[in-house]
Amino acid sequence: MITNYLKIAWRNFVKSKVFSFINILGLTIGITVCMMIFLFIMNEFSFDRFHKNEKNIYRVMFGKEGPNNSGPWLSGPYATALLNDYPEQILKAVRIIPSNGLVAFGEKSFNEKKLYIADPDFFTMFSFPLIQGDPATALKDPNNVVLTESTARKYFGDEDPMGKVIEVDKEMQLTVTGVARDVPVNSHLDFDIVMSLTVYYNADFFKVWMDNNNFTYVQLNERVNKSELEKSFPDFIIKYLGKDWVRMNSGYTLYLIPLADVYFMPSIGFDRVKHGDRKVVYIFISIAIFILLIACINFVNLSTIRAISRSSEVGLRKAMGAKRRQLIFQFIGESLLLAFISCTLSVFLLQLLMPLYDNLLGYTLKVSWNVPFIYLFPASVIIVVGILAGSYPAFFLASFSPVKALKGKIIMSRSSIIFRQALVAVQFTISVLLIIGTIVIMSQMKYVKEKELGYDKEHSIVVRIDNGDIYNKMNSFADELRSKASVREVSLMSGEPGGFFDQFPFEVEGQTGPWKSRSEFADFNFVKILGLKIIAGRDFSPEFRTDSASAVLINRTAAASLNLTPEQALGKWLKNPLRDKARRTIIGVVEDFHFLSLKEKMDALVISPAKDRRVAVIKLNPGDLKKNIAEVKEVYSRMAPVYPFEYTFLDEKFDVLYKTDINQQKILSIFSGLAILVACLGLFGLASFTVTRRNKEISIRKVLGSKVKNIVLLLSKDLLKPVLIATFIAAPAGYYIMHRWLQNFAYHTELHWWVFILAAILTISIALFTVSIKSVRAAMTKPAKNLKTE
């Protein structure tokens, strides 16, 4: 029986090549996209769940609970105090300092950017398996270091790395005591080298409570209630920071974030770990559902309209004694077979597209094709799509009257036609929504890229100076660069626009309680090199000897947040009790410039000449860019010969700050195109069916004098009606969705009316072109060809 069903199904597929091709192609595209998104979602929701003790590990946060009022940075004493004060509740505490440094072995040296400095319990708390070495002792001593397998291969090739000595920043000799497997892509912690934090246990900075420099993770006893433990943290803060500090910083405490939730936390400034966005995941899920829905609608529509051509078959089989149940199984079986073929093709297509997909995502999704679970998803799709999408056509076909079917008098009811048109409207509503989303995202990215940021970013490169060689000679480095014909100016600062801008509480003249502001520590050339505008007062100047020790600049927003005009702010004093004990006087106010991402509102900024230099911004003269950069490299290499010369362009910050949004734009554009393609495949199938049914009518009209354009208009009118309805439905829905999305940006483009008109024109034009392919061909066919049998 089953074999007979399969034979009949295959004959029908071969007989109706066009309809079978459209169905298989549409379903293959839909299932492939769903599988791609399925892999992405599985990866996103699997972050950090591979750790053995994942359910009992928490990240310690400090501040007021919530992403905008707290951060993950703590000072060294916290972990020790937590272990001492809560010996029954906290089993382990591990501190991690993300860092970078020059690592050398023999003739090889690299500026490693994924260098972690961690407590000895790092590899026993977290399940990063060691290929060589003991997790319990690999970081026990100050001179211990663990490398990932790819890093070990980079330095030592095929040699055994154990016991080898590497040099860090030309001053620390570290012995390799372990080799770890490469960090999984679904880990928010990402390292290449881990050295022992014990090297800093006796350092003065590591004993200061207010010198925040590390992430702290704790492993709780599995019987401990997290919420109950958090209730005791306010007393812990009072005990170690004092009542005066707590009074000045009301509401600040410690709280715990489960390890599996860290990845989906909003990215906080200076939080150098991986972070994801749940909204992006939900966008992907929605797209997968939409495209699969479009493909299923194609299947339902095309299978239903094919029912007319199979009415004689159904009538004959009923007359021969076939039961309704058998007919339903037959047609659902055909649906399952088609879904199986599509899924099989999708698996092969997915393997071909994975490299391109990884490039689009910006990281490699590791897919193990040997794991049965990876095939469970397509198997589920076969069953769900096959049964659900095939049910309506199956019941529709099985309900035919044998007499009417054999006489060829099966006519689709008005409700059936309306249902079919409603499905087409749903398809194109989704397509128009995706097109609107793509246009708006592209417009926003263009707006962000072209928006005037308030500073001069042209012809400027950024060079890090936080290595020992350059840092100790930074002023000489800057002076020598200024002597070069290729260099216009140099400024040393703590962070370039889009870079490092820490937030501090300030005491301010006339203000009660602490006032919070972002901070920039820079030399006297900061305003000049960025082309900032002084709107009140003056800039730093070497003519005023006291500026280095007792002057600051603020921006317009800082003055406004103090309820002062720029002129009123001049002469006021402020003090940063955490970094600079002396009072400093506001000598000037600069116009606001976007030193943060445009997703964040303009914030207050204090520009101080206090010492904290991390980068050099070098403005080059126009001309031969390669030659100019080569001159900078020559000076750098002479002063820091063992450190690789690395630089970025200041105007490249756009790509870094909005990388996720740019990827979203690319993905949405591709998927919008695929959605339109699948919808048009269905429309092409409907057009083919309509033309086939009305061949004789078209021929008679031509004999009676109808022109080609009139016939094309006649055939297109009914087919394009649901497309027009879809555009009217999608416009308000698209406005609501994209208006919400734009709220993620503090500065965003307007939702212009032309976006919706353009989306409608694109959709209707594509649909009209699709329909016209068959309509024009039918209108151009000679009438005698269709009427010769009459």
mmCIF file of C-alpha atoms in Angstrom, residues 257-463:
data_model
loop_
_atom_site.group_PDB
_atom_site.id
_atom_site.type_symbol
_atom_site.label_atom_id
_atom_site.label_comp_id
_atom_site.label_asym_id
_atom_site.label_seq_id
_atom_site.Cartn_x
_atom_site.Cartn_y
_atom_site.Cartn_z
ATOM 1 C CA ILE A 257 24.111 37.444 37.838
ATOM 2 C CA PRO A 258 23.796 33.734 36.895
ATOM 3 C CA LEU A 259 26.587 32.649 34.566
ATOM 4 C CA ALA A 260 24.177 31.685 31.776
ATOM 5 C CA ASP A 261 22.627 35.204 31.868
ATOM 6 C CA VAL A 262 25.888 37.139 31.492
ATOM 7 C CA TYR A 263 25.995 36.822 27.707
ATOM 8 C CA PHE A 264 22.564 38.415 27.246
ATOM 9 C CA MET A 265 23.273 41.291 29.608
ATOM 10 C CA PRO A 266 23.452 44.668 27.818
ATOM 11 C CA SER A 267 27.028 45.444 26.895
ATOM 12 C CA ILE A 268 28.466 47.750 29.552
ATOM 13 C CA GLY A 269 31.376 50.048 28.926
ATOM 14 C CA PHE A 270 34.778 48.363 29.332
ATOM 15 C CA ASP A 271 33.175 44.942 29.840
ATOM 16 C CA ARG A 272 35.640 43.035 27.690
ATOM 17 C CA VAL A 273 33.668 39.828 27.242
ATOM 18 C CA LYS A 274 31.220 38.634 24.610
ATOM 19 C CA HIS A 275 27.662 39.920 24.793
ATOM 20 C CA GLY A 276 24.614 39.069 22.699
ATOM 21 C CA ASP A 277 21.231 40.669 22.140
ATOM 22 C CA ARG A 278 17.974 38.835 22.723
ATOM 23 C CA LYS A 279 16.231 41.196 20.297
ATOM 24 C CA VAL A 280 18.475 39.976 17.501
ATOM 25 C CA VAL A 281 17.639 36.369 18.388
ATOM 26 C CA TYR A 282 13.906 37.141 18.294
ATOM 27 C CA ILE A 283 14.349 38.919 14.952
ATOM 28 C CA PHE A 284 16.014 35.789 13.562
ATOM 29 C CA ILE A 285 13.237 33.567 14.921
ATOM 30 C CA SER A 286 10.585 35.822 13.361
ATOM 31 C CA ILE A 287 12.344 35.767 9.986
ATOM 32 C CA ALA A 288 12.580 31.959 10.075
ATOM 33 C CA ILE A 289 8.882 31.627 10.855
ATOM 34 C CA PHE A 290 7.947 34.176 8.188
ATOM 35 C CA ILE A 291 9.930 32.554 5.383
ATOM 36 C CA LEU A 292 8.802 29.030 6.275
ATOM 37 C CA LEU A 293 5.217 30.319 6.457
ATOM 38 C CA ILE A 294 5.548 31.815 2.962
ATOM 39 C CA ALA A 295 6.881 28.494 1.650
ATOM 40 C CA CYS A 296 4.020 26.568 3.302
ATOM 41 C CA ILE A 297 1.463 28.977 1.853
ATOM 42 C CA ASN A 298 2.949 28.324 -1.588
ATOM 43 C CA PHE A 299 2.523 24.623 -0.998
ATOM 44 C CA VAL A 300 -1.085 24.941 0.149
ATOM 45 C CA ASN A 301 -2.021 27.256 -2.715
ATOM 46 C CA LEU A 302 -0.358 25.289 -5.482
ATOM 47 C CA SER A 303 -1.599 21.938 -4.159
ATOM 48 C CA THR A 304 -5.135 23.292 -3.882
ATOM 49 C CA ILE A 305 -5.292 24.718 -7.408
ATOM 50 C CA ARG A 306 -3.788 21.511 -8.772
ATOM 51 C CA ALA A 307 -6.791 19.722 -7.290
ATOM 52 C CA ILE A 308 -8.859 20.756 -10.296
ATOM 53 C CA SER A 309 -6.499 19.005 -12.706
ATOM 54 C CA ARG A 310 -6.604 15.884 -10.520
ATOM 55 C CA SER A 311 -10.372 15.852 -10.085
ATOM 56 C CA SER A 312 -10.809 13.026 -12.612
ATOM 57 C CA GLU A 313 -8.233 10.918 -10.783
ATOM 58 C CA VAL A 314 -10.016 11.477 -7.468
ATOM 59 C CA GLY A 315 -13.412 10.716 -8.981
ATOM 60 C CA LEU A 316 -12.178 7.518 -10.611
ATOM 61 C CA ARG A 317 -10.502 6.294 -7.448
ATOM 62 C CA LYS A 318 -13.651 7.017 -5.434
ATOM 63 C CA ALA A 319 -15.761 5.196 -8.019
ATOM 64 C CA MET A 320 -13.381 2.230 -7.732
ATOM 65 C CA GLY A 321 -14.016 2.099 -3.978
ATOM 66 C CA ALA A 322 -11.279 4.239 -2.495
ATOM 67 C CA LYS A 323 -12.257 5.573 0.920
ATOM 68 C CA ARG A 324 -11.911 9.197 1.946
ATOM 69 C CA ARG A 325 -9.333 8.238 4.609
ATOM 70 C CA GLN A 326 -7.158 6.515 1.990
ATOM 71 C CA LEU A 327 -7.257 9.552 -0.269
ATOM 72 C CA ILE A 328 -6.273 11.824 2.621
ATOM 73 C CA PHE A 329 -3.318 9.548 3.478
ATOM 74 C CA GLN A 330 -2.323 9.518 -0.197
ATOM 75 C CA PHE A 331 -2.168 13.301 -0.487
ATOM 76 C CA ILE A 332 -0.580 13.880 2.920
ATOM 77 C CA GLY A 333 1.965 11.229 1.939
ATOM 78 C CA GLU A 334 2.747 13.216 -1.203
ATOM 79 C CA SER A 335 3.197 16.288 0.978
ATOM 80 C CA LEU A 336 5.566 14.425 3.301
ATOM 81 C CA LEU A 337 7.576 13.113 0.362
ATOM 82 C CA LEU A 338 7.934 16.615 -1.055
ATOM 83 C CA ALA A 339 9.003 17.929 2.368
ATOM 84 C CA PHE A 340 11.516 15.081 2.664
ATOM 85 C CA ILE A 341 13.056 15.929 -0.723
ATOM 86 C CA SER A 342 13.232 19.597 0.263
ATOM 87 C CA CYS A 343 14.840 18.819 3.632
ATOM 88 C CA THR A 344 17.409 16.532 2.025
ATOM 89 C CA LEU A 345 18.346 19.260 -0.441
ATOM 90 C CA SER A 346 18.421 21.775 2.455
ATOM 91 C CA VAL A 347 20.975 19.739 4.409
ATOM 92 C CA PHE A 348 23.343 19.660 1.426
ATOM 93 C CA LEU A 349 22.708 23.342 0.668
ATOM 94 C CA LEU A 350 23.368 24.264 4.293
ATOM 95 C CA GLN A 351 26.790 22.602 4.225
ATOM 96 C CA LEU A 352 27.681 24.546 1.098
ATOM 97 C CA LEU A 353 26.514 27.873 2.561
ATOM 98 C CA MET A 354 28.025 27.560 6.061
ATOM 99 C CA PRO A 355 31.307 29.368 5.203
ATOM 100 C CA LEU A 356 29.343 32.308 3.765
ATOM 101 C CA TYR A 357 26.974 32.253 6.748
ATOM 102 C CA ASP A 358 29.889 32.266 9.217
ATOM 103 C CA ASN A 359 31.366 35.253 7.403
ATOM 104 C CA LEU A 360 28.029 37.050 7.620
ATOM 105 C CA LEU A 361 27.703 36.370 11.358
ATOM 106 C CA GLY A 362 31.298 37.376 12.036
ATOM 107 C CA TYR A 363 32.218 34.137 13.815
ATOM 108 C CA THR A 364 32.308 30.407 13.116
ATOM 109 C CA LEU A 365 29.319 28.277 14.058
ATOM 110 C CA LYS A 366 30.703 24.848 14.786
ATOM 111 C CA VAL A 367 28.289 22.248 13.431
ATOM 112 C CA SER A 368 28.875 18.613 14.313
ATOM 113 C CA TRP A 369 27.204 16.638 11.543
ATOM 114 C CA ASN A 370 27.706 13.426 13.522
ATOM 115 C CA VAL A 371 25.343 14.494 16.287
ATOM 116 C CA PRO A 372 21.824 13.028 15.753
ATOM 117 C CA PHE A 373 20.242 16.135 17.266
ATOM 118 C CA ILE A 374 21.301 18.194 14.254
ATOM 119 C CA TYR A 375 19.011 16.042 12.117
ATOM 120 C CA LEU A 376 16.116 16.158 14.577
ATOM 121 C CA PHE A 377 15.189 19.666 13.424
ATOM 122 C CA PRO A 378 14.796 18.831 9.697
ATOM 123 C CA ALA A 379 12.963 15.640 10.677
ATOM 124 C CA SER A 380 10.533 17.753 12.718
ATOM 125 C CA VAL A 381 10.140 20.126 9.777
ATOM 126 C CA ILE A 382 9.286 17.212 7.486
ATOM 127 C CA ILE A 383 6.546 16.034 9.825
ATOM 128 C CA VAL A 384 5.140 19.436 10.802
ATOM 129 C CA VAL A 385 5.318 21.040 7.351
ATOM 130 C CA GLY A 386 4.291 17.885 5.554
ATOM 131 C CA ILE A 387 1.212 17.294 7.685
ATOM 132 C CA LEU A 388 0.113 20.873 8.344
ATOM 133 C CA ALA A 389 0.783 22.202 4.846
ATOM 134 C CA GLY A 390 -0.606 19.075 3.215
ATOM 135 C CA SER A 391 -3.748 18.730 5.315
ATOM 136 C CA TYR A 392 -5.899 21.382 3.644
ATOM 137 C CA PRO A 393 -5.212 20.185 0.061
ATOM 138 C CA ALA A 394 -5.691 16.567 1.172
ATOM 139 C CA PHE A 395 -9.090 17.182 2.769
ATOM 140 C CA PHE A 396 -10.064 19.462 -0.119
ATOM 141 C CA LEU A 397 -9.272 16.815 -2.727
ATOM 142 C CA ALA A 398 -10.833 13.965 -0.750
ATOM 143 C CA SER A 399 -14.120 15.877 -0.439
ATOM 144 C CA PHE A 400 -14.805 15.910 -4.228
ATOM 145 C CA SER A 401 -18.052 14.327 -5.430
ATOM 146 C CA PRO A 402 -17.166 11.353 -7.702
ATOM 147 C CA VAL A 403 -19.847 12.212 -10.284
ATOM 148 C CA LYS A 404 -18.861 15.878 -10.596
ATOM 149 C CA ALA A 405 -15.175 15.000 -10.563
ATOM 150 C CA LEU A 406 -15.558 12.495 -13.444
ATOM 151 C CA LYS A 407 -17.612 14.994 -15.459
ATOM 152 C CA GLY A 408 -14.939 17.682 -14.920
ATOM 153 C CA LYS A 409 -17.431 19.988 -13.251
ATOM 154 C CA ILE A 410 -15.368 20.728 -10.144
ATOM 155 C CA ILE A 411 -15.435 24.454 -9.586
ATOM 156 C CA MET A 412 -13.685 26.196 -6.703
ATOM 157 C CA SER A 413 -16.120 27.916 -4.386
ATOM 158 C CA ARG A 414 -15.917 31.628 -3.768
ATOM 159 C CA SER A 415 -14.757 30.957 -0.180
ATOM 160 C CA SER A 416 -11.928 28.780 -1.498
ATOM 161 C CA ILE A 417 -10.807 31.518 -3.888
ATOM 162 C CA ILE A 418 -10.945 34.123 -1.117
ATOM 163 C CA PHE A 419 -8.944 31.832 1.171
ATOM 164 C CA ARG A 420 -6.298 31.375 -1.529
ATOM 165 C CA GLN A 421 -6.058 35.132 -2.094
ATOM 166 C CA ALA A 422 -5.841 35.700 1.657
ATOM 167 C CA LEU A 423 -2.842 33.381 1.796
ATOM 168 C CA VAL A 424 -1.159 35.332 -1.007
ATOM 169 C CA ALA A 425 -1.882 38.553 0.896
ATOM 170 C CA VAL A 426 -0.206 37.075 3.988
ATOM 171 C CA GLN A 427 2.858 36.143 1.910
ATOM 172 C CA PHE A 428 3.294 39.595 0.505
ATOM 173 C CA THR A 429 2.487 41.316 3.792
ATOM 174 C CA ILE A 430 5.494 39.527 5.259
ATOM 175 C CA SER A 431 7.586 40.413 2.204
ATOM 176 C CA VAL A 432 6.671 44.105 2.382
ATOM 177 C CA LEU A 433 7.448 44.141 6.118
ATOM 178 C CA LEU A 434 10.913 42.728 5.465
ATOM 179 C CA ILE A 435 11.530 45.232 2.672
ATOM 180 C CA ILE A 436 10.467 48.121 4.936
ATOM 181 C CA GLY A 437 12.771 46.817 7.664
ATOM 182 C CA THR A 438 15.693 46.559 5.258
ATOM 183 C CA ILE A 439 15.193 50.087 3.903
ATOM 184 C CA VAL A 440 14.871 51.616 7.390
ATOM 185 C CA ILE A 441 17.972 49.829 8.733
ATOM 186 C CA MET A 442 19.978 50.888 5.686
ATOM 187 C CA SER A 443 18.757 54.471 6.133
ATOM 188 C CA GLN A 444 19.711 54.451 9.820
ATOM 189 C CA MET A 445 23.185 53.089 9.129
ATOM 190 C CA LYS A 446 23.656 55.752 6.444
ATOM 191 C CA TYR A 447 22.428 58.412 8.879
ATOM 192 C CA VAL A 448 24.825 57.248 11.585
ATOM 193 C CA LYS A 449 27.746 57.070 9.201
ATOM 194 C CA GLU A 450 27.143 60.511 7.737
ATOM 195 C CA LYS A 451 26.015 62.334 10.886
ATOM 196 C CA GLU A 452 28.226 65.198 11.955
ATOM 197 C CA LEU A 453 29.861 63.939 15.162
ATOM 198 C CA GLY A 454 31.250 67.284 16.279
ATOM 199 C CA TYR A 455 34.926 66.408 15.903
ATOM 200 C CA ASP A 456 37.446 66.083 13.083
ATOM 201 C CA LYS A 457 38.168 62.410 12.411
ATOM 202 C CA GLU A 458 39.840 62.748 9.020
ATOM 203 C CA HIS A 459 43.495 61.779 8.393
ATOM 204 C CA SER A 460 43.847 60.519 11.989
ATOM 205 C CA ILE A 461 45.221 57.224 13.219
ATOM 206 C CA VAL A 462 45.071 55.795 16.744
ATOM 207 C CA VAL A 463 48.103 54.028 18.239
#
